[in-house]
């Protein structure tokens, strides 16, 4: 899924106006004696000849940044907050200028502070980062003083070699260096991939763990991505790699750390769950029926050895601070900070110097909003402006016009307005006989990375969709495929939305106009798709007939748990999804007749 957007990109000969700001050192404020002891003795041993038995370590964490350096636009940039009267308020959040300020402010008065991330720092990124293969985001994370991150599935979008370049530095093998006289330095924090090994050697692809140390305090971090990464990344991205069970891997390395005398351990896991409420301040440990958290992380958390003291998670883009019992029955903190840098989690780990372990009963944690009403971090503003100058000639080109927000990522509905636009664009672009003769198009919901927002993001004017905004919606530059599928395979694909690997967390395909059906959520598994309701242009699907179906190459490879879509034959490869999308915007909108949000009436949902 490489973001290799422009084969004929203009040569970038932009002289850097000023040398890049040096990576900031850790912003640790000097602490007055006893200021942060929380009753655990005095002065952390400063000048008293003894150290208190316990010390509080601050763990700051976030996940799923996805290269969102600028504040994410529209509803995708909001955080839900439940008010004292029970109403829910949407609060605009995120942007690395504010994330940097939030983290630096949080660290003040905490001499023992470590910052960790739960994966998907890059990949599926807006144009500002994606155009430059996410070098701007790695540079920003270095300035944020990130200490460690797990890999997520999106770190594999461009393959293991590109991931190694993000870690180790060096200019892009095809596009070279983006700024004259500047070589990309790589991440100055370790990427951890404990459960990813090379098929040929069986050895880990990257470091499985790292140990953070300060004044004799030692905390081990083990990082894993979800075992199902190959199901949600293109085949090229995971070629030559094996992905192993999260629980077995973490338990193996926890034993190894324990043998080395590291008793305090945090697992960074790029897999998550869904809390009963989407509000970031929901009390996940509420005792009511239906409260709490569900999803893959629950079973993972229950299986991870009690040697691990806290779990930082991600992938589902949800906000939660929950306790899930470990195998010995003791509660253990499991956290996730939404996505796109909109939240950060502040966890207090009380470290016992005698046992070198965390006092689990004293672990406290909370999510905090990265609000946009605080001062911007000047070094991040400067970084964004530098890369924006390089991106501007491509990013600012108008592609079309819209009359109002067309929600995609920010829509909680199963059928999303922007999903319909994208599927219609794919059908129209690939319907001509010489382009594949498509009769229907499918779009995976996870591939829609943003909303189309009416408010101008720059100087283009309200309602104008720029290339940068269109890219942010579809950043993978997946090539379009048209294949033959039987009616029976089409029906099977629709059933796979709510069964098999997608049963616990349904993935509802966005469908082109003319295809209609009923989804009955009162039923379970494949039965949720009411098969005799499926029609194409008013006619029932014929199981024996062959249909020409358009979709991106990721879906056509059976990705996202749709093996039926991977059974297509007679494949024709078309333009990229982004090119097809932009062509549709150009054909269906103008300044005087902008594109309106479409009706969402293709899937009838019974709840």
Coordinates of C-alpha atoms in Angstrom, one line a residue:
X1 CA 0.0 0.0 0.0
X2 CA 2.8 2.4 -0.7
X3 CA 1.8 6.0 -0.9
X4 CA 3.8 6.3 -4.1
X5 CA 1.4 8.9 -5.4
X6 CA 3.2 10.7 -8.2
X7 CA 5.4 8.7 -10.6
X8 CA 6.1 12.1 -12.3
X9 CA 6.5 14.1 -9.1
X10 CA 8.0 17.5 -9.7
X11 CA 11.7 17.5 -8.8
X12 CA 12.0 19.0 -5.4
X13 CA 14.9 21.4 -5.3
X14 CA 13.8 23.3 -2.3
X15 CA 16.7 24.8 -0.3
X16 CA 16.1 24.4 3.4
X17 CA 15.9 28.0 4.7
X18 CA 17.2 27.0 8.0
X19 CA 18.8 24.0 9.6
X20 CA 16.3 21.6 11.2
X21 CA 15.8 22.2 14.9
X22 CA 17.9 19.9 17.0
X23 CA 16.0 17.0 18.6
X24 CA 14.7 18.3 21.9
X25 CA 16.2 16.8 25.0
X26 CA 13.9 15.3 27.6
X27 CA 11.9 18.1 29.2
X28 CA 12.3 17.1 32.8
X29 CA 11.7 20.0 35.1
X30 CA 13.8 20.1 38.3
X31 CA 11.6 19.0 41.1
X32 CA 11.4 20.5 44.6
X33 CA 12.2 18.0 47.3
X34 CA 9.2 15.7 48.0
X35 CA 7.0 17.4 45.4
X36 CA 5.9 14.2 43.7
X37 CA 6.3 11.5 46.4
X38 CA 2.6 11.0 47.0
X39 CA 3.5 10.1 50.6
X40 CA 6.2 7.6 49.6
X41 CA 9.1 9.1 51.6
X42 CA 10.9 12.3 50.8
X43 CA 13.0 13.8 48.1
X44 CA 13.7 10.7 46.0
X45 CA 17.0 10.4 47.8
X46 CA 18.2 13.8 46.8
X47 CA 21.0 14.6 49.2
X48 CA 19.6 12.5 52.1
X49 CA 21.8 9.5 51.7
X50 CA 18.8 7.2 51.3
X51 CA 16.2 6.5 48.7
X52 CA 12.6 6.0 49.5
X53 CA 11.3 2.5 49.0
X54 CA 8.9 3.5 46.2
X55 CA 9.1 6.0 43.3
X56 CA 6.3 7.0 41.0
X57 CA 7.0 6.6 37.3
X58 CA 4.9 8.5 34.8
X59 CA 3.9 6.5 31.7
X60 CA 2.6 8.8 28.9
X61 CA 1.1 6.9 26.0
X62 CA -0.8 7.3 22.7
X63 CA -1.6 5.2 19.7
X64 CA -2.7 5.3 16.0
X65 CA -1.3 8.7 15.1
X66 CA -1.3 7.7 11.4
X67 CA 0.8 10.7 10.4
X68 CA -1.8 13.2 11.5
X69 CA 0.6 16.1 12.1
X70 CA -2.0 18.8 11.5
X71 CA -5.3 18.7 13.5
X72 CA -7.6 16.1 11.8
X73 CA -10.5 17.9 10.0
X74 CA -14.2 17.5 10.6
X75 CA -15.9 15.0 12.8
X76 CA -12.8 12.7 12.6
X77 CA -11.0 15.3 14.7
X78 CA -13.5 15.3 17.6
X79 CA -13.4 13.6 20.9
X80 CA -16.7 12.7 22.7
X81 CA -17.0 13.8 26.3
X82 CA -19.9 13.0 28.6
X83 CA -21.0 16.0 30.6
X84 CA -22.2 15.9 34.2
X85 CA -25.9 16.1 33.0
X86 CA -25.4 13.0 30.8
X87 CA -25.2 14.8 27.5
X88 CA -22.3 14.2 25.1
X89 CA -20.2 17.0 23.8
X90 CA -17.9 16.9 20.7
X91 CA -14.5 18.5 21.4
X92 CA -12.0 19.3 18.6
X93 CA -8.7 17.7 19.5
X94 CA -5.3 16.6 18.1
X95 CA -2.5 18.0 16.0
X96 CA 1.2 17.5 16.9
X97 CA 1.6 21.1 17.8
X98 CA -0.9 20.5 20.7
X99 CA 0.2 17.0 21.4
X100 CA 3.8 18.2 22.0
X101 CA 2.5 20.9 24.4
X102 CA 0.3 18.4 26.2
X103 CA 3.1 15.9 26.7
X104 CA 5.7 18.5 27.7
X105 CA 3.2 20.1 30.2
X106 CA 2.4 16.6 31.7
X107 CA 6.0 15.8 32.2
X108 CA 6.7 18.8 34.4
X109 CA 7.3 17.8 38.0
X110 CA 7.7 14.2 37.0
X111 CA 11.5 13.3 37.1
X112 CA 10.6 9.7 36.1
X113 CA 8.6 10.0 32.9
X114 CA 8.6 7.6 30.0
X115 CA 6.6 8.0 26.7
X116 CA 5.4 5.0 24.8
X117 CA 3.1 4.3 21.8
X118 CA 0.9 1.5 20.7
X119 CA 1.7 1.3 17.0
X120 CA 0.3 2.8 13.7
X121 CA 2.4 6.0 14.2
X122 CA 2.6 6.1 10.4
X123 CA 0.7 4.7 7.4
X124 CA -2.6 5.7 5.9
X125 CA -1.3 9.2 6.6
X126 CA -2.5 12.6 5.2
X127 CA -0.6 14.0 2.3
X128 CA 1.7 16.1 4.4
X129 CA 3.3 13.0 5.8
X130 CA 2.3 10.3 3.2
X131 CA 3.8 12.2 0.3
X132 CA 7.2 11.9 1.9
X133 CA 6.9 8.3 3.0
X134 CA 6.2 9.5 6.6
X135 CA 9.6 11.0 7.2
X136 CA 7.9 14.2 8.7
X137 CA 6.1 12.1 11.3
X138 CA 9.2 10.2 12.4
X139 CA 10.9 13.6 12.7
X140 CA 8.0 14.9 14.8
X141 CA 8.0 11.8 17.1
X142 CA 11.7 12.3 17.7
X143 CA 11.0 15.9 18.8
X144 CA 8.2 14.7 21.0
X145 CA 10.7 12.5 22.9
X146 CA 8.9 9.3 22.2
X147 CA 10.9 6.6 24.1
X148 CA 9.5 3.5 22.4
X149 CA 6.6 2.2 20.2
X150 CA 5.2 -1.1 19.1
X151 CA 4.8 -1.7 15.4
X152 CA 1.2 -1.6 14.1
X153 CA -0.2 -3.2 11.0
X154 CA 0.2 0.0 9.0
X155 CA 4.0 0.1 9.7
X156 CA 4.1 -2.8 7.2
X157 CA 2.1 -1.0 4.4
X158 CA 5.3 -0.4 2.4
X159 CA 7.1 -3.6 3.5
X160 CA 9.8 -4.6 5.9
X161 CA 12.6 -2.8 4.0
X162 CA 10.8 0.5 4.3
X163 CA 10.1 -0.1 8.0
X164 CA 13.8 -0.7 8.5
X165 CA 14.5 2.6 6.8
X166 CA 12.1 4.5 9.1
X167 CA 14.0 2.9 12.0
X168 CA 17.5 3.3 10.8
X169 CA 17.4 6.3 8.5
X170 CA 18.6 6.9 4.9
X171 CA 16.9 8.6 2.0
X172 CA 14.1 6.9 0.0
X173 CA 15.5 4.3 -2.4
X174 CA 13.4 5.6 -5.3
X175 CA 12.7 9.3 -4.5
X176 CA 16.0 10.1 -2.7
X177 CA 16.3 12.9 -0.2
X178 CA 13.5 15.4 0.0
X179 CA 15.6 18.4 1.2
X180 CA 18.9 19.4 -0.3
X181 CA 21.8 18.6 2.0
X182 CA 19.6 16.7 4.5
X183 CA 19.7 13.0 5.0
X184 CA 16.7 11.4 6.8
X185 CA 18.0 10.3 10.2
X186 CA 15.4 7.7 11.1
X187 CA 13.7 7.1 14.5
X188 CA 15.7 7.8 17.6
X189 CA 13.3 5.5 19.5
X190 CA 13.1 1.7 19.0
X191 CA 10.3 0.1 17.1
X192 CA 9.4 -3.2 18.8
X193 CA 8.1 -6.2 16.9
X194 CA 8.4 -9.1 19.2
X195 CA 5.9 -11.3 17.4
X196 CA 7.2 -10.7 13.8
X197 CA 9.9 -13.0 12.6
X198 CA 11.7 -13.5 9.2
X199 CA 10.4 -16.7 7.5
X200 CA 13.9 -17.6 6.3
X201 CA 15.8 -17.3 9.6
X202 CA 13.1 -17.4 12.2
X203 CA 14.7 -14.4 13.9
X204 CA 12.8 -11.3 15.0
X205 CA 12.5 -8.6 12.4
X206 CA 13.2 -5.8 14.9
X207 CA 13.9 -5.7 18.6
X208 CA 11.4 -7.6 20.7
X209 CA 11.8 -5.5 23.8
X210 CA 13.7 -2.6 25.3
X211 CA 14.5 -1.6 28.9
X212 CA 14.0 2.0 30.1
X213 CA 16.4 2.9 32.9
X214 CA 16.8 5.9 35.3
X215 CA 18.6 6.0 38.6
X216 CA 18.3 2.3 39.1
X217 CA 14.6 2.2 38.1
X218 CA 14.1 -0.3 35.2
X219 CA 11.0 -0.9 33.2
X220 CA 10.9 -3.4 30.3
X221 CA 8.7 -2.7 27.3
X222 CA 7.6 -5.6 25.0
X223 CA 6.0 -4.6 21.7
X224 CA 3.7 -6.7 19.4
X225 CA 1.3 -6.1 16.5
X226 CA -1.9 -8.1 16.0
X227 CA -1.3 -11.6 14.8
X228 CA -3.9 -11.0 12.0
X229 CA -1.7 -8.3 10.4
X230 CA -1.3 -10.3 7.1
X231 CA -5.1 -10.3 6.8
X232 CA -5.3 -6.5 6.7
X233 CA -2.1 -5.5 4.9
X234 CA -1.3 -6.1 1.2
X235 CA 0.6 -9.3 0.5
X236 CA 3.7 -7.3 -0.6
X237 CA 3.8 -5.5 2.8
X238 CA 4.2 -8.7 4.8
X239 CA 6.2 -10.8 2.3
X240 CA 8.8 -13.0 3.9
X241 CA 7.4 -12.4 7.4
X242 CA 5.6 -14.5 10.0
X243 CA 3.2 -13.1 12.7
X244 CA 2.9 -15.0 15.9
X245 CA 0.4 -15.2 18.8
X246 CA 0.4 -12.1 20.9
X247 CA -0.1 -13.8 24.3
X248 CA 2.5 -16.5 23.7
X249 CA 5.1 -14.0 22.5
X250 CA 4.6 -11.5 25.3
X251 CA 4.7 -14.3 27.9
X252 CA 8.0 -15.6 26.4
X253 CA 9.7 -12.3 26.5
X254 CA 8.3 -11.4 30.0
X255 CA 10.0 -14.6 31.3
X256 CA 13.3 -13.5 29.6
X257 CA 13.1 -10.0 31.1
X258 CA 12.3 -11.5 34.5
X259 CA 15.4 -13.7 34.3
X260 CA 17.4 -10.6 33.5
X261 CA 16.1 -9.0 36.7
X262 CA 13.6 -6.7 35.0
X263 CA 10.5 -7.2 37.1
X264 CA 8.5 -4.2 35.9
X265 CA 7.1 -4.8 32.5
X266 CA 4.7 -2.9 30.2
X267 CA 3.2 -4.6 27.0
X268 CA 2.6 -2.4 24.0
X269 CA 0.0 -4.2 21.9
X270 CA -1.4 -3.1 18.6
X271 CA -4.7 -4.7 19.1
X272 CA -7.7 -3.4 21.0
X273 CA -11.3 -3.5 22.0
X274 CA -14.5 -1.5 22.1
X275 CA -15.8 0.1 25.3
X276 CA -19.5 0.3 25.9
X277 CA -19.4 4.1 25.4
X278 CA -17.4 6.1 22.9
X279 CA -16.9 9.0 25.4
X280 CA -13.3 9.2 26.4
X281 CA -14.2 9.8 30.1
X282 CA -16.5 6.8 30.3
X283 CA -15.9 4.7 33.5
X284 CA -14.9 1.4 31.9
X285 CA -15.1 -0.4 35.2
X286 CA -18.8 0.6 35.7
X287 CA -20.6 -2.5 37.1
X288 CA -23.8 -2.1 35.0
X289 CA -25.1 -4.7 32.6
X290 CA -23.5 -4.2 29.2
X291 CA -20.7 -1.9 30.7
X292 CA -17.0 -2.5 30.3
X293 CA -15.0 -3.5 27.2
X294 CA -15.3 -6.2 24.6
X295 CA -13.2 -7.3 21.6
X296 CA -9.9 -9.2 21.0
X297 CA -7.9 -7.3 23.7
X298 CA -10.1 -8.8 26.5
X299 CA -9.0 -12.4 25.9
X300 CA -5.4 -11.3 25.2
X301 CA -5.3 -9.4 28.5
X302 CA -6.7 -12.4 30.4
X303 CA -3.9 -14.6 28.9
X304 CA -0.9 -12.4 29.5
X305 CA 1.3 -13.4 32.4
X306 CA 0.9 -11.5 35.7
X307 CA 4.6 -10.5 35.3
X308 CA 3.3 -7.8 32.9
X309 CA 2.1 -4.8 34.9
X310 CA 0.1 -2.7 32.4
X311 CA -1.1 -3.0 28.7
X312 CA -1.0 0.0 26.3
X313 CA -3.2 -1.0 23.3
X314 CA -4.4 0.4 20.0
X315 CA -5.7 -0.5 16.6
X316 CA -9.5 0.0 17.3
X317 CA -9.1 3.8 17.6
X318 CA -11.2 3.7 20.8
X319 CA -10.6 5.6 24.1
X320 CA -10.6 3.5 27.2
X321 CA -8.9 3.0 30.6
X322 CA -10.1 -0.3 31.9
X323 CA -9.0 -3.0 34.3
X324 CA -9.1 -6.6 33.1
X325 CA -8.0 -9.4 35.5
X326 CA -4.8 -11.1 34.8
X327 CA -4.5 -15.0 34.9
X328 CA -4.1 -14.8 38.7
X329 CA -7.3 -12.8 39.0
X330 CA -5.7 -9.5 39.9
X331 CA -6.9 -6.4 38.1
X332 CA -4.5 -4.9 35.5
X333 CA -4.7 -1.6 33.6
X334 CA -5.5 -1.8 29.9
X335 CA -5.5 1.6 28.1
X336 CA -6.0 3.1 24.6
X337 CA -6.0 6.8 23.6
X338 CA -8.3 7.0 20.6
X339 CA -6.4 8.0 17.5
X340 CA -4.8 10.8 15.5
X341 CA -3.1 12.3 18.6
X342 CA -6.5 13.5 20.0
X343 CA -5.8 12.0 23.5
X344 CA -2.9 10.8 25.6
X345 CA -3.0 8.5 28.6
X346 CA -1.2 9.4 31.8
X347 CA -0.5 6.3 34.0
X348 CA 1.3 6.3 37.3
X349 CA 3.3 3.2 37.9
X350 CA 4.5 3.0 41.5
X351 CA 7.9 1.2 41.5
X352 CA 9.2 -0.6 44.5
X353 CA 13.0 -0.4 44.7
X354 CA 13.3 -3.5 46.9
X355 CA 11.3 -5.8 44.6
X356 CA 12.1 -3.9 41.4
X357 CA 8.4 -4.4 40.6
X358 CA 5.4 -2.3 40.1
X359 CA 3.0 -2.1 43.1
X360 CA 0.0 -3.1 41.0
X361 CA -2.6 -1.8 43.6
X362 CA -1.2 1.8 43.2
X363 CA -1.4 1.9 39.4
X364 CA -3.6 4.9 38.4
X365 CA -4.5 5.9 34.8
X366 CA -6.6 8.5 32.9
X367 CA -7.0 9.7 29.4
X368 CA -6.6 13.5 28.7
X369 CA -7.8 15.5 25.7
X370 CA -5.2 17.1 23.5
X371 CA -7.1 20.3 23.3
X372 CA -6.6 23.0 20.6
X373 CA -7.0 25.9 23.0
X374 CA -3.5 25.5 24.5
X375 CA -0.3 27.1 23.0
X376 CA 1.2 25.4 19.9
X377 CA 4.7 24.0 20.2
X378 CA 6.8 26.3 18.1
X379 CA 9.2 23.5 16.9
X380 CA 6.2 21.5 15.6
X381 CA 4.7 24.6 13.8
X382 CA 8.1 25.1 12.1
X383 CA 8.3 21.4 11.1
X384 CA 4.8 21.4 9.6
X385 CA 5.4 24.7 7.7
X386 CA 8.7 23.3 6.3
X387 CA 7.1 20.2 4.9
X388 CA 4.0 22.0 3.8
X389 CA 6.1 24.2 1.5
X390 CA 7.5 21.1 -0.2
X391 CA 4.0 19.5 -0.5
X392 CA 2.1 22.7 -1.6
X393 CA 2.5 22.4 -5.4
X394 CA 0.8 19.0 -5.3
X395 CA -1.4 19.4 -2.2
X396 CA -3.2 22.6 -3.1
X397 CA -4.6 21.6 -6.6
X398 CA -8.4 21.7 -6.6
X399 CA -10.1 18.4 -7.6
X400 CA -13.8 19.3 -7.1
X401 CA -16.4 21.0 -4.9
X402 CA -18.8 19.8 -2.2
X403 CA -21.9 21.6 -0.8
X404 CA -21.5 20.3 2.8
X405 CA -19.3 17.8 4.9
X406 CA -19.4 14.3 3.4
X407 CA -18.6 12.1 6.3
X408 CA -16.5 8.9 6.0
X409 CA -14.1 8.2 8.9
X410 CA -16.1 10.4 11.2
X411 CA -19.4 8.6 10.5
X412 CA -20.5 6.0 12.9
X413 CA -23.2 4.6 10.5
X414 CA -22.6 1.3 8.8
X415 CA -23.4 2.9 5.4
X416 CA -21.3 6.1 5.2
X417 CA -22.1 9.0 2.8
X418 CA -18.4 9.1 1.7
X419 CA -18.4 5.3 1.3
X420 CA -21.2 5.7 -1.2
X421 CA -19.3 8.4 -3.1
X422 CA -16.1 6.3 -3.3
X423 CA -18.0 3.1 -4.4
X424 CA -19.9 5.1 -7.0
X425 CA -16.6 6.7 -8.3
X426 CA -15.1 3.2 -8.6
X427 CA -18.1 1.8 -10.4
X428 CA -18.2 4.8 -12.9
X429 CA -14.5 4.7 -13.5
X430 CA -14.4 1.0 -14.3
X431 CA -17.8 0.5 -15.9
X432 CA -16.7 1.2 -19.5
X433 CA -16.0 -2.0 -21.4
X434 CA -12.3 -1.1 -22.0
X435 CA -11.9 -0.3 -18.3
X436 CA -13.2 -3.6 -17.0
X437 CA -17.0 -3.5 -17.6
X438 CA -17.8 -3.2 -13.8
X439 CA -21.4 -3.7 -12.7
X440 CA -20.9 -3.2 -9.0
X441 CA -18.2 -1.8 -6.7
X442 CA -17.1 -2.6 -3.1
X443 CA -15.0 -0.4 -0.8
X444 CA -13.6 -1.5 2.5
X445 CA -14.6 0.9 5.3
X446 CA -11.1 0.9 6.9
X447 CA -9.7 2.3 3.7
X448 CA -11.7 5.5 4.2
X449 CA -9.3 7.5 6.4
X450 CA -11.0 10.9 6.8
X451 CA -14.1 13.0 6.0
X452 CA -14.4 15.4 3.1
X453 CA -14.8 18.7 5.0
X454 CA -16.6 21.7 3.6
X455 CA -14.6 24.3 5.6
X456 CA -11.3 25.3 3.9
X457 CA -8.2 23.6 5.2
X458 CA -6.0 26.4 3.7
X459 CA -6.5 29.3 1.3
X460 CA -8.5 27.3 -1.3
X461 CA -11.9 28.5 -0.1
X462 CA -14.8 26.7 1.6
X463 CA -16.2 23.7 -0.4
X464 CA -13.1 23.2 -2.5
X465 CA -11.7 19.6 -2.4
X466 CA -7.9 19.8 -2.9
X467 CA -5.6 17.0 -3.9
X468 CA -4.2 16.9 -0.4
X469 CA -7.7 16.4 1.1
X470 CA -8.7 13.7 -1.4
X471 CA -5.3 11.9 -0.7
X472 CA -6.1 12.1 3.1
X473 CA -9.3 10.2 2.4
X474 CA -7.6 7.6 0.2
X475 CA -3.9 7.6 1.0
X476 CA -2.9 4.0 0.0
X477 CA -2.9 4.5 -3.8
X478 CA -4.3 1.0 -4.2
X479 CA -4.7 0.0 -7.9
X480 CA -8.3 -0.8 -8.9
X481 CA -9.2 -4.3 -10.0
X482 CA -12.2 -5.6 -11.9
X483 CA -12.8 -9.4 -11.6
X484 CA -15.4 -12.0 -12.4
X485 CA -17.3 -13.3 -9.4
X486 CA -20.4 -15.5 -9.3
X487 CA -23.6 -14.4 -7.7
X488 CA -22.9 -17.0 -5.0
X489 CA -19.5 -15.5 -4.3
X490 CA -21.0 -12.0 -4.1
X491 CA -23.5 -13.3 -1.5
X492 CA -20.7 -15.0 0.4
X493 CA -18.7 -11.8 0.5
X494 CA -21.6 -9.9 1.9
X495 CA -22.0 -12.6 4.6
X496 CA -18.3 -12.4 5.4
X497 CA -18.9 -8.8 6.6
X498 CA -20.6 -10.2 9.7
X499 CA -19.1 -13.8 10.0
X500 CA -15.8 -15.5 10.1
X501 CA -13.0 -13.2 11.3
X502 CA -15.4 -10.3 11.1
X503 CA -18.2 -11.8 13.3
X504 CA -17.1 -10.1 16.5
X505 CA -16.4 -6.8 14.9
X506 CA -18.3 -6.5 11.6
X507 CA -16.7 -4.8 8.5
X508 CA -19.5 -3.4 6.4
X509 CA -18.5 -2.9 2.8
X510 CA -19.5 0.3 1.2
X511 CA -21.5 -0.5 -2.0
X512 CA -22.1 1.3 -5.3
X513 CA -25.6 2.5 -6.3
X514 CA -27.9 -0.2 -7.6
X515 CA -26.9 -2.8 -5.0
X516 CA -29.4 -3.0 -2.1
X517 CA -30.0 -5.5 0.8
X518 CA -31.2 -5.8 4.4
X519 CA -28.8 -6.3 7.3
X520 CA -30.6 -7.8 10.3
X521 CA -28.5 -7.2 13.4
X522 CA -30.9 -9.1 15.7
X523 CA -29.6 -12.3 14.1
X524 CA -26.0 -13.7 14.5
X525 CA -23.2 -14.5 12.0
X526 CA -23.9 -14.9 8.3
X527 CA -27.6 -14.9 8.9
X528 CA -27.5 -11.2 9.6
X529 CA -27.4 -10.7 5.8
X530 CA -31.0 -11.4 4.5
X531 CA -30.0 -13.2 1.3
X532 CA -33.3 -12.9 -0.5
X533 CA -33.2 -9.1 0.0
X534 CA -30.0 -8.7 -2.1
X535 CA -30.8 -7.1 -5.4
X536 CA -28.7 -5.4 -8.2
X537 CA -30.6 -2.8 -10.1
X538 CA -33.9 -4.2 -8.8
X539 CA -33.2 -7.8 -9.8
X540 CA -32.4 -10.6 -7.4
X541 CA -28.7 -11.8 -7.5
X542 CA -28.5 -15.0 -9.5
X543 CA -26.1 -17.4 -7.8
X544 CA -25.0 -19.0 -11.1
X545 CA -24.5 -15.8 -13.0
X546 CA -21.1 -14.1 -13.4
X547 CA -20.8 -10.4 -12.4
X548 CA -18.0 -8.0 -13.1
X549 CA -17.0 -6.5 -9.7
X550 CA -14.7 -3.5 -9.1
X551 CA -12.7 -3.1 -5.9
X552 CA -9.2 -2.1 -4.8
X553 CA -6.3 -4.5 -5.0
X554 CA -6.3 -5.0 -1.2
X555 CA -9.9 -6.3 -1.2
X556 CA -9.3 -8.2 -4.5
X557 CA -6.6 -10.1 -2.6
X558 CA -9.1 -11.2 0.0
X559 CA -8.0 -8.6 2.5
X560 CA -10.0 -7.6 5.6
X561 CA -11.5 -11.1 6.1
X562 CA -13.1 -11.3 2.6
X563 CA -11.8 -14.6 1.1
X564 CA -14.7 -14.7 -1.3
X565 CA -13.5 -11.5 -3.0
X566 CA -10.1 -13.1 -3.4
X567 CA -11.6 -15.8 -5.6
X568 CA -12.2 -13.4 -8.6
X569 CA -11.0 -14.4 -12.1
X570 CA -10.4 -12.6 -15.4
X571 CA -8.8 -9.7 -13.6
X572 CA -8.2 -6.3 -15.2
X573 CA -6.1 -3.8 -13.4
X574 CA -7.2 -0.2 -13.7
X575 CA -6.2 3.3 -12.4
X576 CA -5.5 3.9 -8.7
X577 CA -8.4 4.4 -6.3
X578 CA -7.3 8.0 -5.8
X579 CA -7.2 8.8 -9.5
X580 CA -10.7 7.3 -9.9
X581 CA -12.0 9.3 -6.9
X582 CA -10.5 12.6 -8.2
X583 CA -11.9 11.9 -11.7
X584 CA -15.4 11.4 -10.2
X585 CA -15.1 14.7 -8.2
X586 CA -14.1 16.5 -11.4
X587 CA -17.0 15.0 -13.4
X588 CA -19.7 15.6 -10.8
X589 CA -19.0 18.9 -9.3
X590 CA -18.2 22.5 -10.1
X591 CA -18.0 25.8 -8.2
X592 CA -21.6 26.5 -9.1
X593 CA -22.9 23.0 -8.8
X594 CA -21.0 21.3 -5.9
X595 CA -21.4 17.6 -5.0
X596 CA -24.0 17.1 -2.2
X597 CA -23.7 14.4 0.4
X598 CA -25.6 11.3 -1.1
X599 CA -28.5 9.6 0.6
X600 CA -27.6 6.5 2.6
X601 CA -30.4 4.1 1.5
X602 CA -28.6 1.1 0.0
X603 CA -28.4 -1.0 3.2
X604 CA -31.6 -1.4 5.3
X605 CA -30.4 -2.0 8.9
X606 CA -32.7 -3.9 11.3
X607 CA -31.6 -3.5 14.9

